PDB file of C-alpha atoms and ligand atoms in Angstrom:
ATOM      1  CA  MET P  82      -3.857  15.952  43.045  1.00  0.00           C
ATOM      2  CA  THR P  83      -2.241  14.007  45.950  1.00  0.00           C
ATOM      3  CA  ILE P  84      -3.517  10.534  46.946  1.00  0.00           C
ATOM      4  CA  LYS P  85      -4.892  12.036  50.131  1.00  0.00           C
ATOM      5  CA  ASP P  86      -6.947  14.576  48.319  1.00  0.00           C
ATOM      6  CA  THR P  87      -8.188  12.187  45.610  1.00  0.00           C
ATOM      7  CA  ILE P  88      -9.614   9.991  48.389  1.00  0.00           C
ATOM      8  CA  LYS P  89     -11.186  13.024  49.958  1.00  0.00           C
ATOM      9  CA  LYS P  90     -12.813  14.043  46.609  1.00  0.00           C
ATOM     10  CA  TYR P  91     -14.364  10.621  45.828  1.00  0.00           C
ATOM     11  CA  THR P  92     -15.408   9.593  49.140  1.00  0.00           C
ATOM     12  CA  LYS P  93     -18.642  11.594  48.939  1.00  0.00           C
ATOM     13  CA  ASP P  94     -19.762   9.734  45.870  1.00  0.00           C
ATOM     14  CA  LEU P  95     -19.802   6.447  47.973  1.00  0.00           C
ATOM     15  CA  ARG P  96     -21.683   7.816  51.041  1.00  0.00           C
ATOM     16  CA  GLU P  97     -24.921   6.413  49.993  1.00  0.00           C
ATOM     17  CA  VAL P  98     -23.716   2.968  49.225  1.00  0.00           C
ATOM     18  CA  THR P  99     -21.428   2.073  52.141  1.00  0.00           C
ATOM     19  CA  HIS P 100     -20.853   3.113  55.785  1.00  0.00           C
ATOM     20  CA  ILE P 101     -17.048   3.065  55.018  1.00  0.00           C
ATOM     21  CA  PRO P 102     -16.746   5.275  51.776  1.00  0.00           C
ATOM     22  CA  ALA P 103     -13.230   6.630  52.422  1.00  0.00           C
ATOM     23  CA  LYS P 104     -12.078   2.975  53.060  1.00  0.00           C
ATOM     24  CA  GLU P 105     -13.717   1.858  49.841  1.00  0.00           C
ATOM     25  CA  VAL P 106     -12.051   4.632  47.726  1.00  0.00           C
ATOM     26  CA  GLU P 107      -8.717   3.432  49.152  1.00  0.00           C
ATOM     27  CA  ILE P 108      -9.564  -0.144  48.288  1.00  0.00           C
ATOM     28  CA  LEU P 109     -10.331   0.778  44.682  1.00  0.00           C
ATOM     29  CA  MET P 110      -7.288   2.928  44.522  1.00  0.00           C
ATOM     30  CA  LEU P 111      -5.107   0.096  45.764  1.00  0.00           C
ATOM     31  CA  HIS P 112      -6.736  -2.242  43.315  1.00  0.00           C
ATOM     32  CA  ILE P 113      -5.720   0.221  40.463  1.00  0.00           C
ATOM     33  CA  LEU P 114      -2.148   0.566  41.756  1.00  0.00           C
ATOM     34  CA  GLN P 115      -1.692  -3.096  42.737  1.00  0.00           C
ATOM     35  CA  LYS P 116      -0.416  -1.931  46.016  1.00  0.00           C
ATOM     36  CA  ASN P 117      -1.217  -2.606  49.761  1.00  0.00           C
ATOM     37  CA  THR P 118      -2.488  -0.454  52.666  1.00  0.00           C
ATOM     38  CA  ILE P 119       1.095   0.143  54.141  1.00  0.00           C
ATOM     39  CA  TRP P 120       2.241   1.378  50.867  1.00  0.00           C
ATOM     40  CA  LEU P 121      -0.688   3.868  50.859  1.00  0.00           C
ATOM     41  CA  HIS P 122      -0.068   5.149  54.236  1.00  0.00           C
ATOM     42  CA  LEU P 123       3.624   5.842  53.386  1.00  0.00           C
ATOM     43  CA  ASN P 124       2.496   7.663  50.208  1.00  0.00           C
ATOM     44  CA  TYR P 125      -0.440   9.733  51.043  1.00  0.00           C
ATOM     45  CA  ASN P 126       1.189  12.938  49.841  1.00  0.00           C
ATOM     46  CA  GLU P 127       2.356  11.466  46.453  1.00  0.00           C
ATOM     47  CA  LYS P 128       0.619  12.451  43.340  1.00  0.00           C
ATOM     48  CA  PHE P 129      -2.071   9.981  42.106  1.00  0.00           C
ATOM     49  CA  GLU P 130      -1.807   9.731  38.247  1.00  0.00           C
ATOM     50  CA  GLN P 131      -4.895   7.380  37.514  1.00  0.00           C
ATOM     51  CA  GLU P 132      -7.721   9.502  38.506  1.00  0.00           C
ATOM     52  CA  LYS P 133      -9.679   8.713  35.337  1.00  0.00           C
ATOM     53  CA  GLU P 134      -9.610   5.082  36.116  1.00  0.00           C
ATOM     54  CA  LEU P 135     -10.562   5.612  39.797  1.00  0.00           C
ATOM     55  CA  GLU P 136     -13.508   7.770  38.654  1.00  0.00           C
ATOM     56  CA  LYS P 137     -14.823   4.936  36.471  1.00  0.00           C
ATOM     57  CA  LEU P 138     -14.632   2.350  39.243  1.00  0.00           C
ATOM     58  CA  VAL P 139     -16.201   4.823  41.847  1.00  0.00           C
ATOM     59  CA  LYS P 140     -18.988   5.463  39.448  1.00  0.00           C
ATOM     60  CA  LYS P 141     -19.631   1.792  39.059  1.00  0.00           C
ATOM     61  CA  ARG P 142     -19.578   1.233  42.943  1.00  0.00           C
ATOM     62  CA  ALA P 143     -21.824   4.074  43.400  1.00  0.00           C
ATOM     63  CA  THR P 144     -24.544   2.180  41.380  1.00  0.00           C
ATOM     64  CA  ASN P 145     -24.296  -0.253  44.237  1.00  0.00           C
ATOM     65  CA  TYR P 146     -22.486  -2.843  42.326  1.00  0.00           C
ATOM     66  CA  PRO P 147     -20.490  -4.931  44.821  1.00  0.00           C
ATOM     67  CA  LEU P 148     -16.936  -3.964  45.527  1.00  0.00           C
ATOM     68  CA  GLU P 149     -15.880  -7.610  45.568  1.00  0.00           C
ATOM     69  CA  TYR P 150     -16.790  -7.996  41.884  1.00  0.00           C
ATOM     70  CA  ILE P 151     -14.825  -4.911  41.000  1.00  0.00           C
ATOM     71  CA  ILE P 152     -11.690  -5.984  42.897  1.00  0.00           C
ATOM     72  CA  ASN P 153     -12.477  -9.718  42.363  1.00  0.00           C
ATOM     73  CA  LYS P 154     -11.511 -10.390  45.875  1.00  0.00           C
ATOM     74  CA  ALA P 155     -13.418 -11.126  49.180  1.00  0.00           C
ATOM     75  CA  SER P 156     -12.217 -12.245  52.480  1.00  0.00           C
ATOM     76  CA  PHE P 157     -13.774 -15.204  54.243  1.00  0.00           C
ATOM     77  CA  TYR P 158     -12.604 -16.786  57.557  1.00  0.00           C
ATOM     78  CA  GLY P 159      -9.614 -14.627  57.581  1.00  0.00           C
ATOM     79  CA  GLU P 160      -8.565 -15.734  54.007  1.00  0.00           C
ATOM     80  CA  SER P 161      -8.589 -14.050  50.672  1.00  0.00           C
ATOM     81  CA  PHE P 162     -10.612 -15.514  47.847  1.00  0.00           C
ATOM     82  CA  ILE P 163     -11.092 -14.720  44.284  1.00  0.00           C
ATOM     83  CA  VAL P 164     -14.651 -13.904  43.322  1.00  0.00           C
ATOM     84  CA  LYS P 165     -16.225 -13.141  39.963  1.00  0.00           C
ATOM     85  CA  GLU P 166     -19.700 -11.931  38.797  1.00  0.00           C
ATOM     86  CA  GLY P 167     -22.061 -14.855  38.306  1.00  0.00           C
ATOM     87  CA  VAL P 168     -20.985 -16.633  41.536  1.00  0.00           C
ATOM     88  CA  LEU P 169     -22.266 -15.649  45.106  1.00  0.00           C
ATOM     89  CA  ILE P 170     -20.061 -13.244  47.301  1.00  0.00           C
ATOM     90  CA  PRO P 171     -19.081 -14.982  50.523  1.00  0.00           C
ATOM     91  CA  ARG P 172     -21.046 -13.804  53.643  1.00  0.00           C
ATOM     92  CA  PRO P 173     -19.485 -13.614  57.064  1.00  0.00           C
ATOM     93  CA  GLU P 174     -22.259 -15.689  58.571  1.00  0.00           C
ATOM     94  CA  THR P 175     -21.263 -18.617  56.522  1.00  0.00           C
ATOM     95  CA  GLU P 176     -18.188 -18.911  58.652  1.00  0.00           C
ATOM     96  CA  LEU P 177     -20.462 -20.379  61.440  1.00  0.00           C
ATOM     97  CA  LEU P 178     -21.131 -23.382  59.266  1.00  0.00           C
ATOM     98  CA  ILE P 179     -17.348 -23.946  59.020  1.00  0.00           C
ATOM     99  CA  ASP P 180     -17.061 -23.785  62.897  1.00  0.00           C
ATOM    100  CA  ASN P 181     -19.728 -26.332  63.179  1.00  0.00           C
ATOM    101  CA  ALA P 182     -18.171 -28.628  60.758  1.00  0.00           C
ATOM    102  CA  VAL P 183     -14.828 -28.237  62.585  1.00  0.00           C
ATOM    103  CA  GLU P 184     -16.440 -29.201  65.820  1.00  0.00           C
ATOM    104  CA  ILE P 185     -17.722 -32.524  64.308  1.00  0.00           C
ATOM    105  CA  PHE P 186     -14.298 -33.570  63.060  1.00  0.00           C
ATOM    106  CA  LYS P 187     -12.515 -32.580  66.420  1.00  0.00           C
ATOM    107  CA  ASP P 188     -12.266 -36.121  67.755  1.00  0.00           C
ATOM    108  CA  LYS P 189     -12.569 -37.998  64.441  1.00  0.00           C
ATOM    109  CA  LYS P 190      -9.306 -39.701  63.596  1.00  0.00           C
ATOM    110  CA  GLU P 191     -10.197 -41.816  60.520  1.00  0.00           C
ATOM    111  CA  GLU P 192     -10.167 -40.368  57.024  1.00  0.00           C
ATOM    112  CA  SER P 193     -13.795 -39.252  55.910  1.00  0.00           C
ATOM    113  CA  LEU P 194     -15.427 -38.137  52.762  1.00  0.00           C
ATOM    114  CA  VAL P 195     -17.321 -34.765  52.723  1.00  0.00           C
ATOM    115  CA  LEU P 196     -19.706 -33.499  50.106  1.00  0.00           C
ATOM    116  CA  GLU P 197     -20.483 -29.822  49.567  1.00  0.00           C
ATOM    117  CA  ILE P 198     -23.673 -29.034  47.518  1.00  0.00           C
ATOM    118  CA  GLY P 199     -23.584 -25.729  45.761  1.00  0.00           C
ATOM    119  CA  THR P 200     -19.855 -24.850  46.295  1.00  0.00           C
ATOM    120  CA  GLY P 201     -20.010 -21.427  44.411  1.00  0.00           C
ATOM    121  CA  SER P 202     -16.628 -19.748  44.929  1.00  0.00           C
ATOM    122  CA  GLY P 203     -15.497 -22.820  46.843  1.00  0.00           C
ATOM    123  CA  ILE P 204     -15.033 -20.915  50.148  1.00  0.00           C
ATOM    124  CA  ILE P 205     -16.625 -23.719  52.298  1.00  0.00           C
ATOM    125  CA  SER P 206     -14.801 -26.618  50.729  1.00  0.00           C
ATOM    126  CA  VAL P 207     -11.422 -24.836  50.661  1.00  0.00           C
ATOM    127  CA  MET P 208     -11.778 -23.631  54.269  1.00  0.00           C
ATOM    128  CA  LEU P 209     -12.681 -27.165  55.393  1.00  0.00           C
ATOM    129  CA  ALA P 210      -9.727 -28.494  53.590  1.00  0.00           C
ATOM    130  CA  LEU P 211      -7.526 -25.948  55.292  1.00  0.00           C
ATOM    131  CA  LEU P 212      -8.842 -26.651  58.751  1.00  0.00           C
ATOM    132  CA  ILE P 213      -9.518 -30.262  58.753  1.00  0.00           C
ATOM    133  CA  LYS P 214      -6.620 -32.532  57.761  1.00  0.00           C
ATOM    134  CA  ASN P 215      -8.176 -35.915  57.533  1.00  0.00           C
ATOM    135  CA  ILE P 216     -10.877 -35.292  54.980  1.00  0.00           C
ATOM    136  CA  LYS P 217     -11.446 -35.575  51.355  1.00  0.00           C
ATOM    137  CA  ILE P 218     -14.227 -33.364  49.644  1.00  0.00           C
ATOM    138  CA  ILE P 219     -16.384 -33.506  46.674  1.00  0.00           C
ATOM    139  CA  ALA P 220     -17.694 -30.139  45.760  1.00  0.00           C
ATOM    140  CA  VAL P 221     -20.740 -29.882  43.448  1.00  0.00           C
ATOM    141  CA  ASP P 222     -22.501 -27.231  41.751  1.00  0.00           C
ATOM    142  CA  ILE P 223     -24.840 -26.616  38.802  1.00  0.00           C
ATOM    143  CA  ASN P 224     -22.907 -23.712  37.513  1.00  0.00           C
ATOM    144  CA  GLU P 225     -19.673 -24.554  35.448  1.00  0.00           C
ATOM    145  CA  LYS P 226     -18.334 -20.895  36.106  1.00  0.00           C
ATOM    146  CA  ALA P 227     -18.634 -21.398  39.723  1.00  0.00           C
ATOM    147  CA  LEU P 228     -16.806 -24.807  39.597  1.00  0.00           C
ATOM    148  CA  ALA P 229     -13.967 -23.256  37.530  1.00  0.00           C
ATOM    149  CA  LEU P 230     -13.731 -20.280  40.073  1.00  0.00           C
ATOM    150  CA  ALA P 231     -13.802 -22.765  43.046  1.00  0.00           C
ATOM    151  CA  LYS P 232     -10.998 -24.618  41.551  1.00  0.00           C
ATOM    152  CA  GLU P 233      -8.960 -21.458  41.118  1.00  0.00           C
ATOM    153  CA  ASN P 234      -9.510 -20.842  44.812  1.00  0.00           C
ATOM    154  CA  ALA P 235      -8.484 -24.307  45.847  1.00  0.00           C
ATOM    155  CA  ILE P 236      -5.191 -23.952  43.808  1.00  0.00           C
ATOM    156  CA  LYS P 237      -4.623 -20.552  45.389  1.00  0.00           C
ATOM    157  CA  HIS P 238      -5.011 -22.118  48.699  1.00  0.00           C
ATOM    158  CA  ASN P 239      -2.992 -25.394  47.747  1.00  0.00           C
ATOM    159  CA  VAL P 240      -5.707 -27.737  48.597  1.00  0.00           C
ATOM    160  CA  GLU P 241      -6.710 -28.755  45.010  1.00  0.00           C
ATOM    161  CA  ASP P 242      -5.491 -32.325  45.505  1.00  0.00           C
ATOM    162  CA  ARG P 243      -8.194 -32.757  48.430  1.00  0.00           C
ATOM    163  CA  ILE P 244     -11.156 -31.475  46.666  1.00  0.00           C
ATOM    164  CA  GLU P 245     -12.806 -32.780  43.642  1.00  0.00           C
ATOM    165  CA  PHE P 246     -15.182 -30.340  41.757  1.00  0.00           C
ATOM    166  CA  ARG P 247     -17.982 -31.776  39.883  1.00  0.00           C
ATOM    167  CA  LEU P 248     -20.943 -30.700  37.998  1.00  0.00           C
ATOM    168  CA  SER P 249     -24.055 -32.110  39.632  1.00  0.00           C
ATOM    169  CA  ASN P 250     -27.385 -31.019  40.666  1.00  0.00           C
ATOM    170  CA  LEU P 251     -27.603 -31.994  44.323  1.00  0.00           C
ATOM    171  CA  TYR P 252     -26.735 -35.736  44.299  1.00  0.00           C
ATOM    172  CA  GLU P 253     -27.423 -36.497  40.765  1.00  0.00           C
ATOM    173  CA  ASN P 254     -23.806 -37.120  39.701  1.00  0.00           C
ATOM    174  CA  VAL P 255     -22.730 -38.384  43.178  1.00  0.00           C
ATOM    175  CA  PRO P 256     -22.911 -42.225  43.293  1.00  0.00           C
ATOM    176  CA  GLU P 257     -20.422 -42.407  46.154  1.00  0.00           C
ATOM    177  CA  GLU P 258     -21.903 -44.625  49.086  1.00  0.00           C
ATOM    178  CA  ASN P 259     -19.234 -43.463  51.866  1.00  0.00           C
ATOM    179  CA  ILE P 260     -20.048 -40.004  52.462  1.00  0.00           C
ATOM    180  CA  PHE P 261     -19.961 -39.019  56.095  1.00  0.00           C
ATOM    181  CA  LEU P 262     -21.111 -35.501  56.141  1.00  0.00           C
ATOM    182  CA  THR P 263     -22.873 -33.254  53.671  1.00  0.00           C
ATOM    183  CA  ILE P 264     -22.521 -29.375  53.962  1.00  0.00           C
ATOM    184  CA  SER P 265     -24.434 -26.650  51.987  1.00  0.00           C
ATOM    185  CA  ASN P 266     -25.378 -23.057  51.879  1.00  0.00           C
ATOM    186  CA  PRO P 267     -27.918 -23.597  49.276  1.00  0.00           C
ATOM    187  CA  PRO P 268     -30.271 -20.893  47.663  1.00  0.00           C
ATOM    188  CA  TYR P 269     -32.917 -20.423  50.337  1.00  0.00           C
ATOM    189  CA  ILE P 270     -34.703 -17.109  49.435  1.00  0.00           C
ATOM    190  CA  ALA P 271     -38.369 -17.157  48.294  1.00  0.00           C
ATOM    191  CA  ASN P 272     -38.515 -16.542  44.474  1.00  0.00           C
ATOM    192  CA  ASN P 273     -40.842 -13.576  44.954  1.00  0.00           C
ATOM    193  CA  TYR P 274     -38.705 -11.873  47.509  1.00  0.00           C
ATOM    194  CA  GLU P 275     -37.638  -8.357  46.452  1.00  0.00           C
ATOM    195  CA  LEU P 276     -33.817  -8.256  46.926  1.00  0.00           C
ATOM    196  CA  PRO P 277     -32.045  -5.030  48.137  1.00  0.00           C
ATOM    197  CA  THR P 278     -30.191  -3.297  45.154  1.00  0.00           C
ATOM    198  CA  ASN P 279     -26.755  -4.578  46.184  1.00  0.00           C
ATOM    199  CA  VAL P 280     -27.842  -8.178  46.047  1.00  0.00           C
ATOM    200  CA  LYS P 281     -29.482  -7.731  42.715  1.00  0.00           C
ATOM    201  CA  TYR P 282     -26.025  -7.994  41.012  1.00  0.00           C
ATOM    202  CA  GLU P 283     -25.575 -11.519  42.346  1.00  0.00           C
ATOM    203  CA  PRO P 284     -26.688 -14.704  40.575  1.00  0.00           C
ATOM    204  CA  SER P 285     -30.419 -15.663  41.122  1.00  0.00           C
ATOM    205  CA  ASN P 286     -29.607 -19.304  40.894  1.00  0.00           C
ATOM    206  CA  ALA P 287     -27.439 -18.887  43.927  1.00  0.00           C
ATOM    207  CA  LEU P 288     -30.191 -17.105  46.037  1.00  0.00           C
ATOM    208  CA  PHE P 289     -33.614 -18.304  45.185  1.00  0.00           C
ATOM    209  CA  GLY P 290     -34.634 -21.723  46.523  1.00  0.00           C
ATOM    210  CA  GLY P 291     -38.314 -21.969  45.335  1.00  0.00           C
ATOM    211  CA  SER P 292     -41.693 -20.401  45.739  1.00  0.00           C
ATOM    212  CA  ILE P 293     -41.506 -20.818  49.519  1.00  0.00           C
ATOM    213  CA  GLY P 294     -37.723 -20.631  49.718  1.00  0.00           C
ATOM    214  CA  ASP P 295     -37.017 -23.782  51.750  1.00  0.00           C
ATOM    215  CA  GLU P 296     -37.676 -26.217  48.784  1.00  0.00           C
ATOM    216  CA  LEU P 297     -34.109 -27.028  48.114  1.00  0.00           C
ATOM    217  CA  LEU P 298     -33.304 -27.533  51.719  1.00  0.00           C
ATOM    218  CA  LYS P 299     -36.004 -30.059  52.104  1.00  0.00           C
ATOM    219  CA  ASP P 300     -34.797 -31.875  49.044  1.00  0.00           C
ATOM    220  CA  ILE P 301     -31.202 -31.864  50.513  1.00  0.00           C
ATOM    221  CA  ILE P 302     -32.505 -33.223  53.727  1.00  0.00           C
ATOM    222  CA  THR P 303     -34.540 -35.930  52.133  1.00  0.00           C
ATOM    223  CA  GLN P 304     -31.715 -37.023  49.703  1.00  0.00           C
ATOM    224  CA  THR P 305     -28.989 -36.883  52.470  1.00  0.00           C
ATOM    225  CA  ASN P 306     -31.061 -39.214  54.580  1.00  0.00           C
ATOM    226  CA  LYS P 307     -31.787 -41.616  51.550  1.00  0.00           C
ATOM    227  CA  LYS P 308     -27.921 -41.739  51.014  1.00  0.00           C
ATOM    228  CA  LYS P 309     -27.475 -42.781  54.591  1.00  0.00           C
ATOM    229  CA  ILE P 310     -25.041 -40.006  55.342  1.00  0.00           C
ATOM    230  CA  SER P 311     -24.619 -39.354  59.155  1.00  0.00           C
ATOM    231  CA  TYR P 312     -24.484 -35.595  59.226  1.00  0.00           C
ATOM    232  CA  LEU P 313     -26.010 -32.679  57.455  1.00  0.00           C
ATOM    233  CA  LEU P 314     -25.017 -29.073  58.064  1.00  0.00           C
ATOM    234  CA  CYS P 315     -26.893 -26.306  56.238  1.00  0.00           C
ATOM    235  CA  GLU P 316     -27.381 -22.546  56.295  1.00  0.00           C
ATOM    236  CA  MET P 317     -30.943 -21.371  55.979  1.00  0.00           C
ATOM    237  CA  GLY P 318     -33.274 -18.274  56.026  1.00  0.00           C
ATOM    238  CA  TYR P 319     -34.037 -16.432  59.356  1.00  0.00           C
ATOM    239  CA  ASP P 320     -37.706 -17.694  59.197  1.00  0.00           C
ATOM    240  CA  GLN P 321     -37.159 -21.290  58.189  1.00  0.00           C
ATOM    241  CA  LYS P 322     -36.474 -22.957  61.625  1.00  0.00           C
ATOM    242  CA  LYS P 323     -40.078 -23.777  62.309  1.00  0.00           C
ATOM    243  CA  PRO P 324     -41.034 -25.370  59.004  1.00  0.00           C
ATOM    244  CA  LEU P 325     -37.674 -27.185  58.921  1.00  0.00           C
ATOM    245  CA  GLU P 326     -37.922 -28.373  62.559  1.00  0.00           C
ATOM    246  CA  GLU P 327     -41.410 -29.818  61.536  1.00  0.00           C
ATOM    247  CA  TYR P 328     -39.976 -31.295  58.373  1.00  0.00           C
ATOM    248  CA  PHE P 329     -37.297 -33.226  60.488  1.00  0.00           C
ATOM    249  CA  LYS P 330     -40.139 -35.200  62.155  1.00  0.00           C
ATOM    250  CA  SER P 331     -40.501 -37.347  59.142  1.00  0.00           C
ATOM    251  CA  PHE P 332     -36.976 -38.785  59.595  1.00  0.00           C
ATOM    252  CA  ASP P 333     -35.105 -40.972  62.041  1.00  0.00           C
ATOM    253  CA  ILE P 334     -33.010 -38.354  63.676  1.00  0.00           C
ATOM    254  CA  LYS P 335     -30.442 -38.797  66.460  1.00  0.00           C
ATOM    255  CA  GLU P 336     -29.813 -35.205  67.162  1.00  0.00           C
ATOM    256  CA  TYR P 337     -30.226 -31.777  65.690  1.00  0.00           C
ATOM    257  CA  SER P 338     -29.590 -28.291  66.740  1.00  0.00           C
ATOM    258  CA  PHE P 339     -30.097 -24.870  65.162  1.00  0.00           C
ATOM    259  CA  TYR P 340     -27.797 -21.856  65.365  1.00  0.00           C
ATOM    260  CA  LYS P 341     -28.030 -18.119  65.153  1.00  0.00           C
ATOM    261  CA  ASP P 342     -25.916 -15.644  63.020  1.00  0.00           C
ATOM    262  CA  TYR P 343     -23.933 -12.598  64.236  1.00  0.00           C
ATOM    263  CA  GLU P 344     -27.224 -10.592  64.286  1.00  0.00           C
ATOM    264  CA  ASN P 345     -29.010 -13.064  66.198  1.00  0.00           C
ATOM    265  CA  PHE P 346     -31.279 -14.452  63.302  1.00  0.00           C
ATOM    266  CA  ASP P 347     -31.763 -18.113  63.030  1.00  0.00           C
ATOM    267  CA  ARG P 348     -29.329 -19.068  60.273  1.00  0.00           C
ATOM    268  CA  GLY P 349     -28.846 -22.792  59.948  1.00  0.00           C
ATOM    269  CA  PHE P 350     -28.576 -26.188  61.629  1.00  0.00           C
ATOM    270  CA  THR P 351     -26.574 -29.331  62.237  1.00  0.00           C
ATOM    271  CA  LEU P 352     -28.390 -32.531  62.037  1.00  0.00           C
ATOM    272  CA  GLU P 353     -27.336 -36.138  62.760  1.00  0.00           C
ATOM    273  CA  PHE P 354     -29.346 -38.990  61.301  1.00  0.00           C
ATOM    274  CA  LYS P 355     -29.761 -42.241  63.138  1.00  0.00           C
ATOM    275  CA  ASN P 356     -27.961 -44.369  60.540  1.00  0.00           C
TER     276      ASN P 356
HETATM  277  N1  LIG D 570     -21.043 -22.200  48.988  1.00  0.00           N
HETATM  278  C1  LIG D 570     -20.947 -20.885  48.485  1.00  0.00           C
HETATM  279  C2  LIG D 570     -21.113 -19.888  49.705  1.00  0.00           C
HETATM  280  O1  LIG D 570     -21.372 -20.229  50.739  1.00  0.00           O
HETATM  281  C3  LIG D 570     -21.990 -20.567  47.399  1.00  0.00           C
HETATM  282  C4  LIG D 570     -23.467 -20.713  48.064  1.00  0.00           C
HETATM  283  C5  LIG D 570     -24.533 -20.489  46.976  1.00  0.00           C
HETATM  284  O2  LIG D 570     -24.172 -20.049  45.871  1.00  0.00           O
HETATM  285  N2  LIG D 570     -25.705 -20.540  47.438  1.00  0.00           N
HETATM  286  O3  LIG D 570     -20.847 -18.653  49.620  1.00  0.00           O
END
């Protein structure tokens, strides 16, 4: 069968799990062939020899298993990152967190130290290192597998000398006193929330933040304030603006603002403490 006909044949198997089934079959095919889209378009009428292999991947994907875990790749902020099972898959809305950080560093000339809590695949720290020249980053996580993957991504993007990856639960192993800004996309979903099937393949320790959901966020706010760090930038759940805004009242805060994601849901905040 030709490449073209093979794509057509397997597209129907993915209709239920994605709105771009043909495109996903192509991606799986290219993953098997280790080729790019341009090659594919030039070779549509060639024979495809690895149908058995493709069928296996399509079947796996048809169970709602994430495409990114199959091809071990995800794009974030226009860059390609390695992803692996056991570590959260990057989400487009997390790009907004990057934009907010870039904005803060726009006019800052001196070198500063940034901390990322819960680095996962390392997307946030790697992107910050790529976009902001005068920062050094400490990226922590409680998951050793995530730290190893994040380091791979830092090496892939040539920023491994600017990021130190460290095993730490929040600030536990972070004695540094000179951190200027903390950034985090922490687990913020309520423990009893029923996840959609595609998300069920992702690690629960990257998703669930406590019985209410915002417990970790509150811990991060409290501990960041205690460490006298000026800025805190976090992603959060769509329904957490009110409780967090209320929580802010217990601190001496200079300024704060919430932002919305691409679907117009409340998604996070930038907070400046009065230190
Ligand atoms: N920092 C990573 C991300 O934003 C991982 C976050 C997490 O695991 N909660 O994708």
